[in-house]
Coordinates of C-alpha atoms and ligand atoms in Angstrom, one line a residue:
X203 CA 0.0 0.0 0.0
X204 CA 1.4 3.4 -0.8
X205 CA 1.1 4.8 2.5
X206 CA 3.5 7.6 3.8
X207 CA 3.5 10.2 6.7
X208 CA 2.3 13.9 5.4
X209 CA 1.6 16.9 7.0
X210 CA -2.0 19.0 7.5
X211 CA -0.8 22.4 9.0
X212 CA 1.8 21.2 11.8
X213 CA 0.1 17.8 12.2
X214 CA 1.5 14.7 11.2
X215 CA -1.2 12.2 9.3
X216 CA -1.0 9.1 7.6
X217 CA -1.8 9.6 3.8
X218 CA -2.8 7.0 1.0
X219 CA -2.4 6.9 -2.6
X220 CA -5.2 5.1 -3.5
X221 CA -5.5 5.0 -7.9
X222 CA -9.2 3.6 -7.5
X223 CA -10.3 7.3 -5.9
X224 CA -11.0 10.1 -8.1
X225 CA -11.1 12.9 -5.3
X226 CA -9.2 13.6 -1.8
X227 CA -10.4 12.3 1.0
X228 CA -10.0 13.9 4.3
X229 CA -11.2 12.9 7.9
X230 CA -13.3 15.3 9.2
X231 CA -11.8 15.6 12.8
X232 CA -9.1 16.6 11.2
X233 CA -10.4 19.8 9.3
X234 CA -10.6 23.2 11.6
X235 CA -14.0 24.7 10.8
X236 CA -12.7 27.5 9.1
X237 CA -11.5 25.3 6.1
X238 CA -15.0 24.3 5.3
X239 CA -16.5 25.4 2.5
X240 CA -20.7 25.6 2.9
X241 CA -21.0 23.1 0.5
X242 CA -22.0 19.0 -0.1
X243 CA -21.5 16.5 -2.4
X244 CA -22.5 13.2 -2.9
X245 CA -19.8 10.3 -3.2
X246 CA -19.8 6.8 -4.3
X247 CA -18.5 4.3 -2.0
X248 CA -16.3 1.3 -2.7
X249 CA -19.3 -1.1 -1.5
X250 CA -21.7 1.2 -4.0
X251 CA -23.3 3.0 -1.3
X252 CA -23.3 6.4 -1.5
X253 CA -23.0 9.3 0.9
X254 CA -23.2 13.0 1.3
X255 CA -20.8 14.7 2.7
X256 CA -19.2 18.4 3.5
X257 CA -16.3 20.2 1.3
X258 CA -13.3 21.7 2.6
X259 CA -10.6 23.2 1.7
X260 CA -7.1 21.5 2.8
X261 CA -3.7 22.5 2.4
X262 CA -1.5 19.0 2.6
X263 CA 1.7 18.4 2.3
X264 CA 2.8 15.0 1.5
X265 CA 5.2 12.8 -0.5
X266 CA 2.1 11.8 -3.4
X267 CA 0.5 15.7 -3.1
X268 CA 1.5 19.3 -2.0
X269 CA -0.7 22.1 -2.0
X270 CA -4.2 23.7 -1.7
X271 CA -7.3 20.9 -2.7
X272 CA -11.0 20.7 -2.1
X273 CA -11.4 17.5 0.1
X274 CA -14.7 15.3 0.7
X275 CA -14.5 15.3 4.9
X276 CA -15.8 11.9 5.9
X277 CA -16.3 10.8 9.7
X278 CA -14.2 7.5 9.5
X279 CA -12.1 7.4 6.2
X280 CA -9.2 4.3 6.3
X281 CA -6.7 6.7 6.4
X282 CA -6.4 10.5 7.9
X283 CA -6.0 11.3 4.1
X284 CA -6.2 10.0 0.9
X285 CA -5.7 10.8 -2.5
X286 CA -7.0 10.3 -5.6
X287 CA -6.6 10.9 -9.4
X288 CA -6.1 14.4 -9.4
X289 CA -4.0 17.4 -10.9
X290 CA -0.8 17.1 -9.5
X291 CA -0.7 14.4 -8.0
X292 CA 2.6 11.5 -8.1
X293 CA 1.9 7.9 -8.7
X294 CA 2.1 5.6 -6.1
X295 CA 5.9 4.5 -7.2
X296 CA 6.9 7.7 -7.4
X297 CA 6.7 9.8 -3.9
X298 CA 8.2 12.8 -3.5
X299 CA 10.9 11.9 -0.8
X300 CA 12.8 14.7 -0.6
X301 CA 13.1 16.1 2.9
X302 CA 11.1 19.3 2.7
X303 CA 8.3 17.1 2.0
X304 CA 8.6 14.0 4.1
X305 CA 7.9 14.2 7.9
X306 CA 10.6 14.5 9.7
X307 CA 10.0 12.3 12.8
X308 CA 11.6 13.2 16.2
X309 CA 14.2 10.3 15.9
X310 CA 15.5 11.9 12.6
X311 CA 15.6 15.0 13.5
X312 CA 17.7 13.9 16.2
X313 CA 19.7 12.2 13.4
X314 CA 19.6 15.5 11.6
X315 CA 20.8 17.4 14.7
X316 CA 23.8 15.0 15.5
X317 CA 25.7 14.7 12.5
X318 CA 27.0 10.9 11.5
X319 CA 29.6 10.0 13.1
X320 CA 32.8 9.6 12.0
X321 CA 35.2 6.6 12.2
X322 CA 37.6 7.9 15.6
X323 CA 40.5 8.1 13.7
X324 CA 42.0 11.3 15.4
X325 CA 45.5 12.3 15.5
X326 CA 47.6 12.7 12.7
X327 CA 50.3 10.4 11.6
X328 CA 53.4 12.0 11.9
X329 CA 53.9 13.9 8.6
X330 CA 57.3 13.2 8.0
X331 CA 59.4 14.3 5.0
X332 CA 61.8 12.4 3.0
X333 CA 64.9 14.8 4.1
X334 CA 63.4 13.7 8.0
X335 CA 63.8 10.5 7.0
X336 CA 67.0 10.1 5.4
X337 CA 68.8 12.5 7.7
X338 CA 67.7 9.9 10.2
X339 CA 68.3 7.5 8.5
X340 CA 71.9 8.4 8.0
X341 CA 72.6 9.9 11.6
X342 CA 70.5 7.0 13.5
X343 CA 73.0 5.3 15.8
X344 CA 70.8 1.7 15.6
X345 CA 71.8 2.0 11.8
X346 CA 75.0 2.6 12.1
X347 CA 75.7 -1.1 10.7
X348 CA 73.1 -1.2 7.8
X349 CA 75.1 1.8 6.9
X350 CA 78.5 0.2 6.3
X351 CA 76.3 -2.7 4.7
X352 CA 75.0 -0.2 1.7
X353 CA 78.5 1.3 1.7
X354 CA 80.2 -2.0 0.6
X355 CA 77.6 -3.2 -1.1
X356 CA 77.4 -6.2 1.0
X357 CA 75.0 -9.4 0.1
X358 CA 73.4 -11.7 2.2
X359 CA 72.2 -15.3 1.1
X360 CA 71.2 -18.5 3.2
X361 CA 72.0 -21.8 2.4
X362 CA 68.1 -22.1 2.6
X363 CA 68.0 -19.3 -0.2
X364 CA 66.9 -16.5 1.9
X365 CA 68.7 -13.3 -0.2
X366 CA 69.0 -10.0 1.9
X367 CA 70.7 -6.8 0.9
X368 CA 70.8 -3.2 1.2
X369 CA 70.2 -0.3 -1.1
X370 CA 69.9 3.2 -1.8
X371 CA 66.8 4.3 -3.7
X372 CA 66.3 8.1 -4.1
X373 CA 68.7 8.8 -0.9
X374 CA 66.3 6.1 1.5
X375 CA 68.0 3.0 2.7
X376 CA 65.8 0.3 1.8
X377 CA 66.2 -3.7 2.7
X378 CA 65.8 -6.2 0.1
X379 CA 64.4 -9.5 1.3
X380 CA 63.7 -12.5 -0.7
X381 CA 63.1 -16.4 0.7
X382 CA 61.6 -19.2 -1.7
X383 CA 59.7 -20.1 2.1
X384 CA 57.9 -16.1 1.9
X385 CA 55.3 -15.8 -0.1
X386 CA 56.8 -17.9 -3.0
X387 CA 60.3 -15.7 -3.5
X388 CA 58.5 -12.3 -3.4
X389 CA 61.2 -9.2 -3.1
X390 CA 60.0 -7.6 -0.4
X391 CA 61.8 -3.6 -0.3
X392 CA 61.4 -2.8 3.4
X393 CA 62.2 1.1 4.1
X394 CA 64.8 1.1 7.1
X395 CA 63.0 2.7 9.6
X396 CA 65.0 5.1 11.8
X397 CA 64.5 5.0 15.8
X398 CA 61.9 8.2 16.2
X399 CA 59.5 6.7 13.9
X400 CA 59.3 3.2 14.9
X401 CA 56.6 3.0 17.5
X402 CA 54.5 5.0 14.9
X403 CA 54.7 1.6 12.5
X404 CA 54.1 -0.1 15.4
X405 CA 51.3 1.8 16.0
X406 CA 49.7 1.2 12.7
X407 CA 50.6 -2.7 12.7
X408 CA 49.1 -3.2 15.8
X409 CA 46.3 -1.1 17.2
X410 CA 45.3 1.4 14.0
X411 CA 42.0 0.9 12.3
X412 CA 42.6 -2.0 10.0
X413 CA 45.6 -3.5 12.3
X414 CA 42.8 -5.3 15.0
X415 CA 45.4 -6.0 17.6
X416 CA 47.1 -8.9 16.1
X417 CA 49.0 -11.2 18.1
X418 CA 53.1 -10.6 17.9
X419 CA 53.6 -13.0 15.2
X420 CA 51.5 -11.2 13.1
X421 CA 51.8 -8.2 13.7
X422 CA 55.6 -8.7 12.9
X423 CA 54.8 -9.8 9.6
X424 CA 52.5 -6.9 9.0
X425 CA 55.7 -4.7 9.8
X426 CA 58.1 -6.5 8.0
X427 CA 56.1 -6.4 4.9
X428 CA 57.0 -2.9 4.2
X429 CA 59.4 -2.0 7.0
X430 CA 62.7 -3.0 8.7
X431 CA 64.8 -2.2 11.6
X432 CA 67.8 -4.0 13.1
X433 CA 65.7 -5.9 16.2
X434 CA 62.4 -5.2 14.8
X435 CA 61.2 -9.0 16.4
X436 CA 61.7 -7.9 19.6
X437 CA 60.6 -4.3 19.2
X438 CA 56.7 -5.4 18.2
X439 CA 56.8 -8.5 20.6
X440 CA 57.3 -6.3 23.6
X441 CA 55.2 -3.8 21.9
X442 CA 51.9 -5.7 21.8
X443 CA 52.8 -7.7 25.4
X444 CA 52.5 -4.4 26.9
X445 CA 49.2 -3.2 24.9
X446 CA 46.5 -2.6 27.0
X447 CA 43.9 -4.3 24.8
X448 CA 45.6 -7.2 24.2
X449 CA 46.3 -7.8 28.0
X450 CA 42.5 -7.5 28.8
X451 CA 41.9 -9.4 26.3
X452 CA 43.7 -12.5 25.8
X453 CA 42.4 -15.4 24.7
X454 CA 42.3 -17.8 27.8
X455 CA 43.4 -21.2 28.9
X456 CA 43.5 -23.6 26.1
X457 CA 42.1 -21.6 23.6
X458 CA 44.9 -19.8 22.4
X459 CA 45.9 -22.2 19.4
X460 CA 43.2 -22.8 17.3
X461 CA 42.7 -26.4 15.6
X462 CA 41.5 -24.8 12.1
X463 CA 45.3 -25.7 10.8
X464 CA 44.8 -29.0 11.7
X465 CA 42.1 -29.3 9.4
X466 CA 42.7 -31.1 6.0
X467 CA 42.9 -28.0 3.6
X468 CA 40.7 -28.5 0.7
X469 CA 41.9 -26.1 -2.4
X470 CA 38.7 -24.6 -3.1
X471 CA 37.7 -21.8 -1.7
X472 CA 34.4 -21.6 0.3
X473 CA 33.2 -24.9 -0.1
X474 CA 33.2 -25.8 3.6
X475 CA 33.2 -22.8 5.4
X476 CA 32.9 -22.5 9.7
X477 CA 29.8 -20.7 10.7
X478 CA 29.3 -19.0 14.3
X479 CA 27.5 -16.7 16.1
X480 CA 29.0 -14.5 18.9
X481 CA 26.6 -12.7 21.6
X482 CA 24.5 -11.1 23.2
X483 CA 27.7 -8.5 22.9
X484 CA 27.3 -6.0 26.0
X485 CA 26.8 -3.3 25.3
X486 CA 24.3 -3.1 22.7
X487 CA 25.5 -0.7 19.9
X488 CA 23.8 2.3 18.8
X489 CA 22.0 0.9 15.9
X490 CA 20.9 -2.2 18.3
X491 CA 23.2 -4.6 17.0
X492 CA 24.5 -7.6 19.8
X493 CA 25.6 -10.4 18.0
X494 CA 28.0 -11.0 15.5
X495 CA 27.6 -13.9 12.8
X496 CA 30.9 -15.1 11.2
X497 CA 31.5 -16.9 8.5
X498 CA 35.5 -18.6 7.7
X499 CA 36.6 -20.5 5.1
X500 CA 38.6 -23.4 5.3
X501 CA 40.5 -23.4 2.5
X502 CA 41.8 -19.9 2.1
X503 CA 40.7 -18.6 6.0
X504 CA 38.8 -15.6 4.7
X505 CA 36.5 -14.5 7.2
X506 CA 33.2 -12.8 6.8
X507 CA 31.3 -11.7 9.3
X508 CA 27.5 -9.8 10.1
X509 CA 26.3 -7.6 12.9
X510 CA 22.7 -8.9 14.0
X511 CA 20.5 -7.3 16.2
X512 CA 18.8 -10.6 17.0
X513 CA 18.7 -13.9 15.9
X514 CA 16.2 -15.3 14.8
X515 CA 16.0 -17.5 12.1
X516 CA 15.4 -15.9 9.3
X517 CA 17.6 -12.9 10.1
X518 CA 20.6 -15.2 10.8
X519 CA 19.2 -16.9 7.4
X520 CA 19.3 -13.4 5.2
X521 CA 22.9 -12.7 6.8
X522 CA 23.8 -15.7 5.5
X523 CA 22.5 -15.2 1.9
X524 CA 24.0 -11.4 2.0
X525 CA 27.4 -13.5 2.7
X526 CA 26.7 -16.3 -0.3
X527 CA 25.7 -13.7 -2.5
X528 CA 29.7 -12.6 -2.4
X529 CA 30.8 -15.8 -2.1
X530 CA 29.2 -18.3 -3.1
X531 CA 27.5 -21.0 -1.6
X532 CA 29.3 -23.6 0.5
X533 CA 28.7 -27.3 0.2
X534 CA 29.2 -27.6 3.9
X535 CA 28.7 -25.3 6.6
X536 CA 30.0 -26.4 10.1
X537 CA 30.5 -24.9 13.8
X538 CA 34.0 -25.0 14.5
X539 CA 36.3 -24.6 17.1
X540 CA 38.3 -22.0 14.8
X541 CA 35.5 -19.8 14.0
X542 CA 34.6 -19.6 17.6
X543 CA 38.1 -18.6 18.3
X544 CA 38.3 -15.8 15.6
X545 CA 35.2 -14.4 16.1
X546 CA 35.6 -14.6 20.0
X547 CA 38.4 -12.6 20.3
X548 CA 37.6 -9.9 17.3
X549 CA 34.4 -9.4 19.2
X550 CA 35.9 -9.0 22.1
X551 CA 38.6 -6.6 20.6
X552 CA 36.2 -4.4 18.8
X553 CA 33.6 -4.2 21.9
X554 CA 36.6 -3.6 24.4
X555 CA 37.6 -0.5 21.9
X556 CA 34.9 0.6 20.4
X557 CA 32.2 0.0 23.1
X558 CA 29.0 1.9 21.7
X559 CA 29.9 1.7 18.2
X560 CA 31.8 -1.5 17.7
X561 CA 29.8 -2.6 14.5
X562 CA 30.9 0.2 12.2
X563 CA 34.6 -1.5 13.1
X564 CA 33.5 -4.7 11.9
X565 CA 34.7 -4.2 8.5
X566 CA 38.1 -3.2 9.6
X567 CA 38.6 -6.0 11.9
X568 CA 37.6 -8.2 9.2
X569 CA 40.2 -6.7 6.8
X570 CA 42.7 -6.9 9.4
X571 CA 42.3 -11.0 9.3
X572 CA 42.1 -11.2 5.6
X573 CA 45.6 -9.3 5.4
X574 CA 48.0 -11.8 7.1
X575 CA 48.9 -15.2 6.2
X576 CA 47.5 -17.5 8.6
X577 CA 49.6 -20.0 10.7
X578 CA 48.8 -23.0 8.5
X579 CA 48.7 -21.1 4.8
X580 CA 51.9 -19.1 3.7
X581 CA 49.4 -16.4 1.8
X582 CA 47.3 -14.0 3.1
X583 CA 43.0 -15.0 2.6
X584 CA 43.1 -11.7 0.5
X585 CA 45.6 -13.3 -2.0
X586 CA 44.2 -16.7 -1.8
X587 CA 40.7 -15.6 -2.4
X588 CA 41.7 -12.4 -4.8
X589 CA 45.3 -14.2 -6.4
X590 CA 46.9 -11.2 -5.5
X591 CA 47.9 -9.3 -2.3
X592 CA 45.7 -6.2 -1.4
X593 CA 47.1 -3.0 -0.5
X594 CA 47.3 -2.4 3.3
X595 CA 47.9 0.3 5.3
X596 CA 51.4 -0.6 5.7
X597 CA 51.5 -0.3 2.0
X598 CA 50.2 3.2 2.3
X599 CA 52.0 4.5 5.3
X600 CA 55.1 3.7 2.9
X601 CA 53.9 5.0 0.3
X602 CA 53.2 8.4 2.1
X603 CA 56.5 9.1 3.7
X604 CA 58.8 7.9 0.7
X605 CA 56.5 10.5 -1.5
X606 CA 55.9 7.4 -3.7
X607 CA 52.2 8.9 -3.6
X608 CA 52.1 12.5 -4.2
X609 CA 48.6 13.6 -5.2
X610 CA 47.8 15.9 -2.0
X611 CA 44.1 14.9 -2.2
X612 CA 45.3 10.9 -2.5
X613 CA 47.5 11.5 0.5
X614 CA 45.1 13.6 2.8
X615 CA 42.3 10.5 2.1
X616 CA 45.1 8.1 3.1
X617 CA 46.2 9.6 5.9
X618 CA 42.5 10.1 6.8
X619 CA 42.2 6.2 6.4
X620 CA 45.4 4.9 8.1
X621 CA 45.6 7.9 10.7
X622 CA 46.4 6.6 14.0
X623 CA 43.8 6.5 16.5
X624 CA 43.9 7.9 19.8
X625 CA 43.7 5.4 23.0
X626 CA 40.5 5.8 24.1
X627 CA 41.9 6.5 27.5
X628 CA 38.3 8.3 28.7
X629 CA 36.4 5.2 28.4
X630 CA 38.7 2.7 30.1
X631 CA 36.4 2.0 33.0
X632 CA 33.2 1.7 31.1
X633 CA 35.1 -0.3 28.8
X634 CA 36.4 -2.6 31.5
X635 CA 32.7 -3.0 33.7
X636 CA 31.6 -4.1 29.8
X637 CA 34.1 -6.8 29.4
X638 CA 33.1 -7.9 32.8
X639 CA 29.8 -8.1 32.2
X640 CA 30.6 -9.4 28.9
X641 CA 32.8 -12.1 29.7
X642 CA 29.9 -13.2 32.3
X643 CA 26.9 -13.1 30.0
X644 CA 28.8 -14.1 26.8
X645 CA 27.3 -17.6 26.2
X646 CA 27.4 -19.8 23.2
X647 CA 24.3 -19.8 21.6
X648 CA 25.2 -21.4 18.1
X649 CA 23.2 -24.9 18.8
X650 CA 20.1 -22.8 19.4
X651 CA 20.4 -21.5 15.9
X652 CA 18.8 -23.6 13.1
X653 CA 18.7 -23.2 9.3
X654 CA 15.5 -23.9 7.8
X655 CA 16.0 -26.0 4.5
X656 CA 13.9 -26.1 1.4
X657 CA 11.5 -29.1 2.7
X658 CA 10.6 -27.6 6.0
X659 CA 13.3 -29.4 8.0
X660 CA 15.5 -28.0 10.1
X661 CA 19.0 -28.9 11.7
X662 CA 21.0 -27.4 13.8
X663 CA 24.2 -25.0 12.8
X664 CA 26.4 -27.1 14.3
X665 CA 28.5 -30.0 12.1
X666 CA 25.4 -29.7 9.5
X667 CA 26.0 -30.9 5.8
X668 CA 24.2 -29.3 3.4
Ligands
ZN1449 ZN1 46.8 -4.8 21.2

């Protein structure tokens, strides 16, 4: 039914398109006795019957009709208005939307009032030029031996095949790295990062937007993909042992190695994938979500995943569909240890930083996983699912301070993207009575959830082929 809100003077009333009418309709309650003209006409009902009633004069303005019209004033009409086939009006499919005309209900004008929000990426990224850099780079005491390596144009190569050297490019120092064991022989050209800027990589790896507190291993690799420093391991491990997040929350007792890498690998991607749902999430976000659906594939690791308000059925069903519809659909679906683990911990990462608004970090998180090879593949889901590596933001925080990207607009979006994000130090105790509450209402609710089939049957989630 083409129904929509309008407006009669400053009231708000309900107003149909109805095709089958040839007049407007008005109730007469809602005309002020001024607007009545001295006047009757007699109109055919829908049942045949017909009726006699007063004219008046209305000013309406609605998404079908704005504007002065003579209205038939009934005593009980279906609707406070309703218009017919008449001058000026819009067909049912075709309402005038536009915000002077809708009704503005309280809830969006509180919208209206409170700007969206943006992603809390403030603080800058230190803007550092390439003289900053190379000056450092050539007066950095930590270098000092890199140095002498670019100097005499020293080369390094394993028995294992593992090829390292150093270069000048453009005045930077840069490390070469090559091993048939990374990513297939791929030169990596790490920038040698001098002392004052390291924590800011760091930074990025770890805790930034699309970083999702990764554990040390990880995180490393996110850093040595585009970066190098002489003790760089031990740098980010003691970086992320002493990150707040991290420490509230680690992944307890047994759970900390997940048995997805024990799993036979089967080449094609999303065939079998691991299914999960995460929640109730405390605290609810501001668009009402609590739970968190997440999809992972076996064979490549990519993980999708949906913020739900609820979960019932058919809503966990649609999520699903959304996720097929970019993937694919699986020939198995299972509840897995692995899935649990992932989606356990992200959760638990996004809610402990981002406690109002943790599903418009969802995405991030999820890019964050889909970035790094996983223990038990030597390629990142990106590359096994895309066939070929995405740029990061380690990529781009390269990029930007060896002026490799030079476009000020390109750069300002970048740095808008990758900027460092300040540690929401404010929230801390509300963010620590949630994870408490959290961690004591967080209950597995997976075997609850059932996917209908075709033929009216339904099985659980859990270990289901289908
Ligand atoms: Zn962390």
């Amino acid at each position: 039914m083409p129904v929509a809100k309008g407006k009669l003077g400053n009231r708000v009333v309900t107003v149909l398109r109805d095709t089958g009418c040839n007049g407007v309709v008005i109730k007469k309650s809602l005309v002020s006795i001024d607007c009545f003209l001295d006047d009757y006409q007699t109109c055919v009902l829908a049942d045949g019957s017909s009726v006699k009633v007063p004219i008046a004069i209305i000013t309406i303005d609605s998404p079908y009709y704005q504007g002065e019209v003579k209205a038939w004033c009934m005593e009980q009409p279906l609707y406070d208005v309703i218009i017919g086939n008449i001058d000026g009006a819009r067909e049912p499919y075709d309402p005038d939307i536009s915000p002077s005309v809708s009704v503005v209900t309280r809830q969006q004008a509180k919208k209206r009032d409170n700007p969206y929000p943006k992603l809390k990426v403030p603080g800058s990224i230190k803007d550092v030029s390439l003289e900053d850099i190379e000056y450092e780079q050539q007066s950095d005491a930590s270098l000092s031996k890199l140095r002498q390596y670019v100097a005499e144009g020293r080369n390094f190569e394993k028995t294992n095949g593992t090829k390292v050297n150093y270069i000048l490019k453009k005045k930077l120092m840069y490390r070469e790295f090559m091993s048939p064991k990374v990513e297939n022989g791929k030169l990596f050209r790490q920038l040698v990062v001098p002392e004052v800027y390291r924590s800011d990589v760091m930074k990025l790896a770890h805790e930034s937007l699309m970083a999702g507190h990764m554990a040390t291993r990880r995180t490393v690799y996110r850093v040595l993909s585009e970066f190098y420093w002489p003790g760089v391991e031990s740098d980010v491990k003691r970086y992320c042992q002493s990150c707040d997040i991290c420490q509230r929350t680690v992944p307890k007792g047994k759970q900390v190695r997940a048995p997805l890498g024990k799993t036979p690998i089967i080449d094609v991607p999303f065939r079998r994938v691991a299914v999960d749902i995460v929640g109730p999430l405390v605290p609810v976000t501001d668009k009402g979500n609590r739970y968190i659906l997440t999809l992972v594939d076996y064979a490549t690791r990519y993980p999708e995943g949906v913020a739900l308000p609820s979960i019932e059925t058919e809503r966990v069903a649609e999520a699903l569909i959304d996720i097929f519809c970019r993937v694919g659909f699986p020939r198995e679906m299972l509840t897995d240890m692995g899935a649990q683990f992932t989606s356990n911990l992200m959760s638990e990462r996004l809610c402990a930083e981002r406690p109002r608004d943790w599903d418009k970090y969802l995405g991030p998180a999820l890019f964050a996983y889909r970035e790094v090879p996983q223990e038990s593949v030597l390629f990142s889901p990106f590359e096994l699912v895309y066939g070929w590596p995405v740029r990061g933001p380690m990529t781009i925080l390269k990029e930007l301070w060896t002026r490799e990207i030079t476009d000020p607009e390109v750069r300002s979006t970048y740095e808008y993207v990758i900027n460092l994000r300040e540690r929401l130090e404010s929230t801390c105790e509300l963010v620590k009575q949630n994870l408490e509450k959290a961690s004591r209402k967080q209950s597995r609710i997976y075997k609850k959830v059932t996917f209908k089939k075709d033929e009216g049957r339904s099985k659980g989630i859990g270990a289901t082929t289908y």
